mmCIF file of C-alpha atoms in Angstrom:
data_model
loop_
_atom_site.group_PDB
_atom_site.id
_atom_site.type_symbol
_atom_site.label_atom_id
_atom_site.label_comp_id
_atom_site.label_asym_id
_atom_site.label_seq_id
_atom_site.Cartn_x
_atom_site.Cartn_y
_atom_site.Cartn_z
ATOM 1 C CA MET A 24 3.381 22.758 -39.391
ATOM 2 C CA THR A 25 5.401 21.589 -36.525
ATOM 3 C CA THR A 26 5.729 17.917 -35.719
ATOM 4 C CA ILE A 27 4.494 16.592 -32.491
ATOM 5 C CA ALA A 28 7.929 16.103 -31.079
ATOM 6 C CA GLU A 29 8.489 19.877 -31.742
ATOM 7 C CA ASP A 30 4.967 20.713 -30.190
ATOM 8 C CA LEU A 31 6.165 18.733 -27.057
ATOM 9 C CA LEU A 32 9.384 20.863 -26.703
ATOM 10 C CA LEU A 33 7.568 24.192 -27.214
ATOM 11 C CA LEU A 34 5.063 23.152 -24.429
ATOM 12 C CA LEU A 35 7.892 22.624 -21.981
ATOM 13 C CA THR A 36 10.546 24.926 -22.730
ATOM 14 C CA ARG A 37 10.693 28.017 -20.502
ATOM 15 C CA ASP A 38 12.278 31.488 -21.101
ATOM 16 C CA ASN A 39 15.448 30.284 -19.373
ATOM 17 C CA GLY A 40 15.847 27.401 -21.961
ATOM 18 C CA SER A 41 15.027 24.452 -19.615
ATOM 19 C CA ASN A 42 12.488 22.039 -20.543
ATOM 20 C CA GLY A 43 12.223 20.118 -17.486
ATOM 21 C CA LEU A 44 12.866 16.677 -19.396
ATOM 22 C CA THR A 45 15.502 14.328 -17.915
ATOM 23 C CA VAL A 46 14.924 12.063 -21.033
ATOM 24 C CA ALA A 47 14.229 14.549 -23.763
ATOM 25 C CA ASP A 48 15.630 12.308 -26.384
ATOM 26 C CA THR A 49 13.556 9.279 -25.344
ATOM 27 C CA ALA A 50 10.421 11.492 -25.286
ATOM 28 C CA VAL A 51 11.083 12.967 -28.602
ATOM 29 C CA GLY A 52 11.742 9.726 -30.140
ATOM 30 C CA GLY A 53 8.443 8.399 -28.807
ATOM 31 C CA ALA A 54 6.729 11.405 -30.242
ATOM 32 C CA LEU A 55 8.254 10.888 -33.709
ATOM 33 C CA LEU A 56 7.341 7.048 -33.574
ATOM 34 C CA ALA A 57 3.844 7.885 -32.624
ATOM 35 C CA GLU A 58 3.440 10.451 -35.643
ATOM 36 C CA LEU A 59 4.781 8.003 -38.126
ATOM 37 C CA ALA A 60 2.525 5.150 -36.885
ATOM 38 C CA GLY A 61 -0.411 7.852 -37.009
ATOM 39 C CA THR A 62 0.174 8.725 -40.463
ATOM 40 C CA GLU A 63 0.602 5.130 -41.704
ATOM 41 C CA ARG A 64 4.247 5.325 -42.353
ATOM 42 C CA VAL A 65 4.990 2.528 -39.957
ATOM 43 C CA ASP A 66 2.937 -0.169 -38.368
ATOM 44 C CA LEU A 67 3.003 -3.128 -35.849
ATOM 45 C CA ASP A 68 2.675 -6.576 -37.075
ATOM 46 C CA GLU A 69 0.540 -9.310 -35.427
ATOM 47 C CA ARG A 70 3.460 -9.890 -32.886
ATOM 48 C CA GLY A 71 3.649 -6.172 -31.941
ATOM 49 C CA ARG A 72 6.895 -5.673 -33.937
ATOM 50 C CA ILE A 73 7.628 -2.685 -36.046
ATOM 51 C CA ARG A 74 7.237 -2.867 -39.819
ATOM 52 C CA THR A 75 7.520 -0.124 -42.652
ATOM 53 C CA LEU A 76 4.393 0.572 -44.758
ATOM 54 C CA ASP A 77 5.585 3.488 -46.593
ATOM 55 C CA SER A 78 9.177 4.634 -46.886
ATOM 56 C CA THR A 79 8.780 7.673 -49.187
ATOM 57 C CA GLY A 80 9.614 11.089 -47.708
ATOM 58 C CA THR A 81 7.396 12.875 -45.376
ATOM 59 C CA GLY A 82 8.617 16.374 -46.406
ATOM 60 C CA ASP A 83 9.743 16.981 -42.798
ATOM 61 C CA ALA A 84 13.486 16.515 -42.137
ATOM 62 C CA LEU A 85 12.827 15.317 -38.478
ATOM 63 C CA LEU A 86 10.175 12.659 -39.473
ATOM 64 C CA ASP A 87 12.510 11.406 -42.496
ATOM 65 C CA GLU A 88 15.434 10.858 -40.295
ATOM 66 C CA ALA A 89 13.331 9.193 -37.780
ATOM 67 C CA MET A 90 12.200 6.907 -40.787
ATOM 68 C CA VAL A 91 15.811 6.195 -41.642
ATOM 69 C CA ARG A 92 16.464 4.997 -38.229
ATOM 70 C CA LEU A 93 13.427 2.963 -38.012
ATOM 71 C CA GLY A 94 14.671 1.209 -40.919
ATOM 72 C CA ASP A 95 17.191 -0.472 -38.773
ATOM 73 C CA GLN A 96 14.535 -1.204 -36.072
ATOM 74 C CA VAL A 97 12.175 -3.345 -38.354
ATOM 75 C CA GLY A 98 11.198 -6.576 -36.573
ATOM 76 C CA ARG A 99 11.637 -5.054 -33.023
ATOM 77 C CA LYS A 100 9.384 -3.902 -30.333
ATOM 78 C CA PRO A 101 8.603 -0.183 -30.186
ATOM 79 C CA GLU A 102 9.927 0.065 -26.568
ATOM 80 C CA PRO A 103 13.695 -0.672 -27.308
ATOM 81 C CA ALA A 104 13.371 1.232 -30.626
ATOM 82 C CA VAL A 105 12.220 4.533 -29.103
ATOM 83 C CA GLN A 106 15.763 5.315 -27.708
ATOM 84 C CA LYS A 107 17.494 4.436 -31.003
ATOM 85 C CA VAL A 108 15.160 6.855 -32.781
ATOM 86 C CA GLY A 109 15.340 9.570 -30.319
ATOM 87 C CA LYS A 110 19.123 9.683 -29.955
ATOM 88 C CA GLY A 111 20.273 13.256 -30.317
ATOM 89 C CA MET A 112 16.856 14.223 -31.748
ATOM 90 C CA ALA A 113 15.690 16.795 -29.069
ATOM 91 C CA LYS A 114 18.550 18.820 -30.466
ATOM 92 C CA ARG A 115 17.602 18.258 -33.923
ATOM 93 C CA ALA A 116 13.886 19.249 -33.140
ATOM 94 C CA TYR A 117 15.139 22.525 -31.389
ATOM 95 C CA GLU A 118 17.235 23.311 -34.504
ATOM 96 C CA GLN A 119 14.222 22.953 -36.834
ATOM 97 C CA LEU A 120 12.237 25.196 -34.328
ATOM 98 C CA ALA A 121 15.019 27.765 -34.630
ATOM 99 C CA ARG A 122 14.770 27.676 -38.378
ATOM 100 C CA ALA A 123 11.135 28.216 -38.168
ATOM 101 C CA GLU A 124 12.048 31.302 -35.798
ATOM 102 C CA LEU A 125 9.982 29.840 -32.784
ATOM 103 C CA VAL A 126 13.076 29.419 -30.603
ATOM 104 C CA GLU A 127 16.615 30.763 -30.540
ATOM 105 C CA PRO A 128 19.949 29.277 -29.425
ATOM 106 C CA ARG A 129 21.813 30.580 -26.472
ATOM 107 C CA GLU A 130 25.399 29.124 -26.133
ATOM 108 C CA HIS A 131 26.812 28.666 -22.734
ATOM 109 C CA GLY A 132 30.534 28.120 -22.087
ATOM 110 C CA ALA A 133 33.742 29.481 -20.600
ATOM 111 C CA LEU A 134 37.012 30.723 -22.017
ATOM 112 C CA GLY A 135 35.500 30.677 -25.568
ATOM 113 C CA VAL A 136 34.518 27.052 -25.396
ATOM 114 C CA THR A 137 30.634 26.243 -25.704
ATOM 115 C CA LEU A 138 29.674 23.638 -23.241
ATOM 116 C CA TRP A 139 25.950 23.412 -23.959
ATOM 117 C CA THR A 140 23.127 25.322 -25.738
ATOM 118 C CA SER A 141 19.820 26.296 -24.397
ATOM 119 C CA TRP A 142 16.838 27.287 -26.351
ATOM 120 C CA ARG A 143 14.742 30.427 -25.609
ATOM 121 C CA PRO A 144 11.164 30.469 -27.003
ATOM 122 C CA LEU A 145 10.586 33.421 -29.461
ATOM 123 C CA ASP A 146 6.827 32.986 -29.831
ATOM 124 C CA GLU A 147 4.407 31.903 -27.243
ATOM 125 C CA GLU A 148 1.429 31.687 -29.416
ATOM 126 C CA PRO A 149 2.039 28.191 -30.743
ATOM 127 C CA ALA A 150 2.413 26.906 -27.090
ATOM 128 C CA GLU A 151 -0.623 28.707 -25.905
ATOM 129 C CA ARG A 152 -2.822 27.577 -28.735
ATOM 130 C CA LEU A 153 -1.613 23.823 -28.008
ATOM 131 C CA ARG A 154 -2.491 24.356 -24.200
ATOM 132 C CA SER A 155 -6.019 25.502 -24.955
ATOM 133 C CA GLU A 156 -6.509 22.468 -27.304
ATOM 134 C CA LEU A 157 -5.295 19.998 -24.463
ATOM 135 C CA VAL A 158 -7.439 21.732 -21.874
ATOM 136 C CA ASP A 159 -10.394 21.258 -24.268
ATOM 137 C CA VAL A 160 -9.620 17.539 -24.497
ATOM 138 C CA LEU A 161 -9.215 17.054 -20.767
ATOM 139 C CA ALA A 162 -12.406 18.925 -20.044
ATOM 140 C CA GLY A 163 -14.314 16.773 -22.568
ATOM 141 C CA ARG A 164 -15.071 19.592 -24.951
ATOM 142 C CA ARG A 165 -13.381 17.819 -27.857
ATOM 143 C CA GLY A 166 -12.105 14.344 -28.502
ATOM 144 C CA ALA A 167 -8.637 13.436 -28.555
ATOM 145 C CA ASP A 168 -6.639 13.092 -31.922
ATOM 146 C CA LEU A 169 -3.085 11.844 -32.834
ATOM 147 C CA ARG A 170 -1.361 15.200 -31.868
ATOM 148 C CA THR A 171 -3.405 15.866 -28.742
ATOM 149 C CA GLY A 172 -3.458 12.336 -27.442
ATOM 150 C CA THR A 173 0.165 11.765 -28.110
ATOM 151 C CA LEU A 174 1.060 15.070 -26.255
ATOM 152 C CA LEU A 175 -0.991 14.144 -23.123
ATOM 153 C CA SER A 176 0.211 10.598 -23.188
ATOM 154 C CA LEU A 177 3.927 11.797 -23.062
ATOM 155 C CA LEU A 178 3.309 14.495 -20.637
ATOM 156 C CA LEU A 179 1.947 12.029 -18.233
ATOM 157 C CA ALA A 180 4.645 9.593 -18.879
ATOM 158 C CA THR A 181 7.406 12.134 -18.349
ATOM 159 C CA ASP A 182 5.529 13.579 -15.244
ATOM 160 C CA GLN A 183 5.494 16.926 -16.954
ATOM 161 C CA LEU A 184 1.743 17.615 -17.015
ATOM 162 C CA GLY A 185 2.034 20.625 -14.391
ATOM 163 C CA ARG A 186 4.878 22.174 -16.571
ATOM 164 C CA GLY A 187 3.065 21.586 -19.830
ATOM 165 C CA LEU A 188 -0.154 22.923 -18.400
ATOM 166 C CA PRO A 189 0.604 25.817 -15.980
ATOM 167 C CA LYS A 190 -2.047 26.885 -13.684
ATOM 168 C CA GLU A 191 -3.021 29.881 -15.541
ATOM 169 C CA ALA A 192 -3.705 27.804 -18.665
ATOM 170 C CA ARG A 193 -5.775 25.035 -17.016
ATOM 171 C CA GLY A 194 -9.093 26.610 -17.554
ATOM 172 C CA GLY A 195 -10.126 26.029 -13.810
ATOM 173 C CA LEU A 196 -9.191 22.313 -13.888
ATOM 174 C CA THR A 197 -7.446 21.076 -10.912
ATOM 175 C CA MET A 198 -4.241 19.022 -11.168
ATOM 176 C CA ARG A 199 -6.037 15.977 -10.027
ATOM 177 C CA GLU A 200 -8.629 16.536 -12.593
ATOM 178 C CA ILE A 201 -6.030 16.966 -15.192
ATOM 179 C CA LYS A 202 -4.129 13.725 -14.284
ATOM 180 C CA ARG A 203 -7.316 11.629 -14.308
ATOM 181 C CA SER A 204 -8.389 12.808 -17.535
ATOM 182 C CA ALA A 205 -4.805 12.463 -18.967
ATOM 183 C CA LYS A 206 -4.716 8.823 -17.892
ATOM 184 C CA GLU A 207 -7.976 8.177 -19.660
ATOM 185 C CA VAL A 208 -6.750 9.675 -22.831
ATOM 186 C CA SER A 209 -3.535 7.572 -22.615
ATOM 187 C CA ARG A 210 -5.707 4.547 -22.548
ATOM 188 C CA GLY A 211 -7.865 5.683 -25.398
ATOM 189 C CA ARG A 212 -7.795 4.539 -28.920
ATOM 190 C CA TRP A 213 -7.938 8.107 -30.598
ATOM 191 C CA ALA A 214 -5.693 7.042 -33.723
ATOM 192 C CA GLY A 215 -6.278 3.510 -34.460
ATOM 193 C CA GLU A 216 -5.186 0.167 -32.925
ATOM 194 C CA ALA A 217 -1.472 0.298 -34.286
ATOM 195 C CA VAL A 218 -0.910 3.658 -32.665
ATOM 196 C CA HIS A 219 -2.569 2.544 -29.517
ATOM 197 C CA LYS A 220 -0.254 -0.409 -29.289
ATOM 198 C CA ALA A 221 2.677 1.577 -30.128
ATOM 199 C CA MET A 222 1.977 4.402 -27.513
ATOM 200 C CA GLN A 223 1.790 1.707 -24.887
ATOM 201 C CA ASP A 224 5.314 0.637 -25.606
ATOM 202 C CA VAL A 225 6.412 4.407 -25.951
ATOM 203 C CA ASN A 226 5.023 5.280 -22.701
ATOM 204 C CA ALA A 227 6.708 2.171 -20.948
ATOM 205 C CA ALA A 228 9.936 3.125 -22.567
ATOM 206 C CA VAL A 229 9.666 6.863 -21.528
ATOM 207 C CA MET A 230 8.703 5.910 -17.961
ATOM 208 C CA THR A 231 11.537 3.447 -17.897
ATOM 209 C CA ALA A 232 14.131 6.012 -18.864
ATOM 210 C CA VAL A 233 12.781 8.629 -16.296
ATOM 211 C CA PHE A 234 12.778 6.122 -13.600
ATOM 212 C CA ALA A 235 16.242 5.027 -14.635
ATOM 213 C CA GLY A 236 17.420 8.645 -14.749
ATOM 214 C CA GLY A 237 15.915 9.483 -11.310
ATOM 215 C CA ALA A 238 17.617 6.490 -9.877
ATOM 216 C CA THR A 239 20.985 7.528 -11.365
ATOM 217 C CA ALA A 240 20.593 11.048 -10.029
ATOM 218 C CA SER A 241 19.853 9.910 -6.619
ATOM 219 C CA THR A 242 22.988 7.700 -6.231
#
């Protein structure tokens, strides 16, 4: 089963390899932190700071690496920890998806030197299934859970709802309705108090990074 971080990339990655994320590592870090909190690997103490509940292996290399990195962030707020956890993890997530044969790498460069790698989806079915589940949540046909709630919160925070849910996948919902429902979901307590608090900081970290990236790009 894919992690929530991998699901986010599957939802956003197009055939040309682009994912639309200016802060992919931060978004992936947020997804990993949310999943670890939701599966009771980490928690927040009464001051809202990270603490470890269970340091045993998760069985997933991506989540295990995030756990190792979080070990250095114990006692810190989730917001500054997200970028530490996420550094370089978007590439790691794509590599894991490639091993599962859900994407394939494409190297780009010149004169025999690879300058960057893009990732082309090989199977649209997982993303289509995810979109159907997200639309059901947005339309009120099912309640949000850790996976769908985290995905909708991160799509909203990164301003990628439209990309993650293209027009043909929206089940008749307008973009205005999708944004309104996504905001309601992001405020919800679909996975416990600790995850709710963590997601507030995660969303703040992602939105701050998006804003900073946009400001940098415009200067």
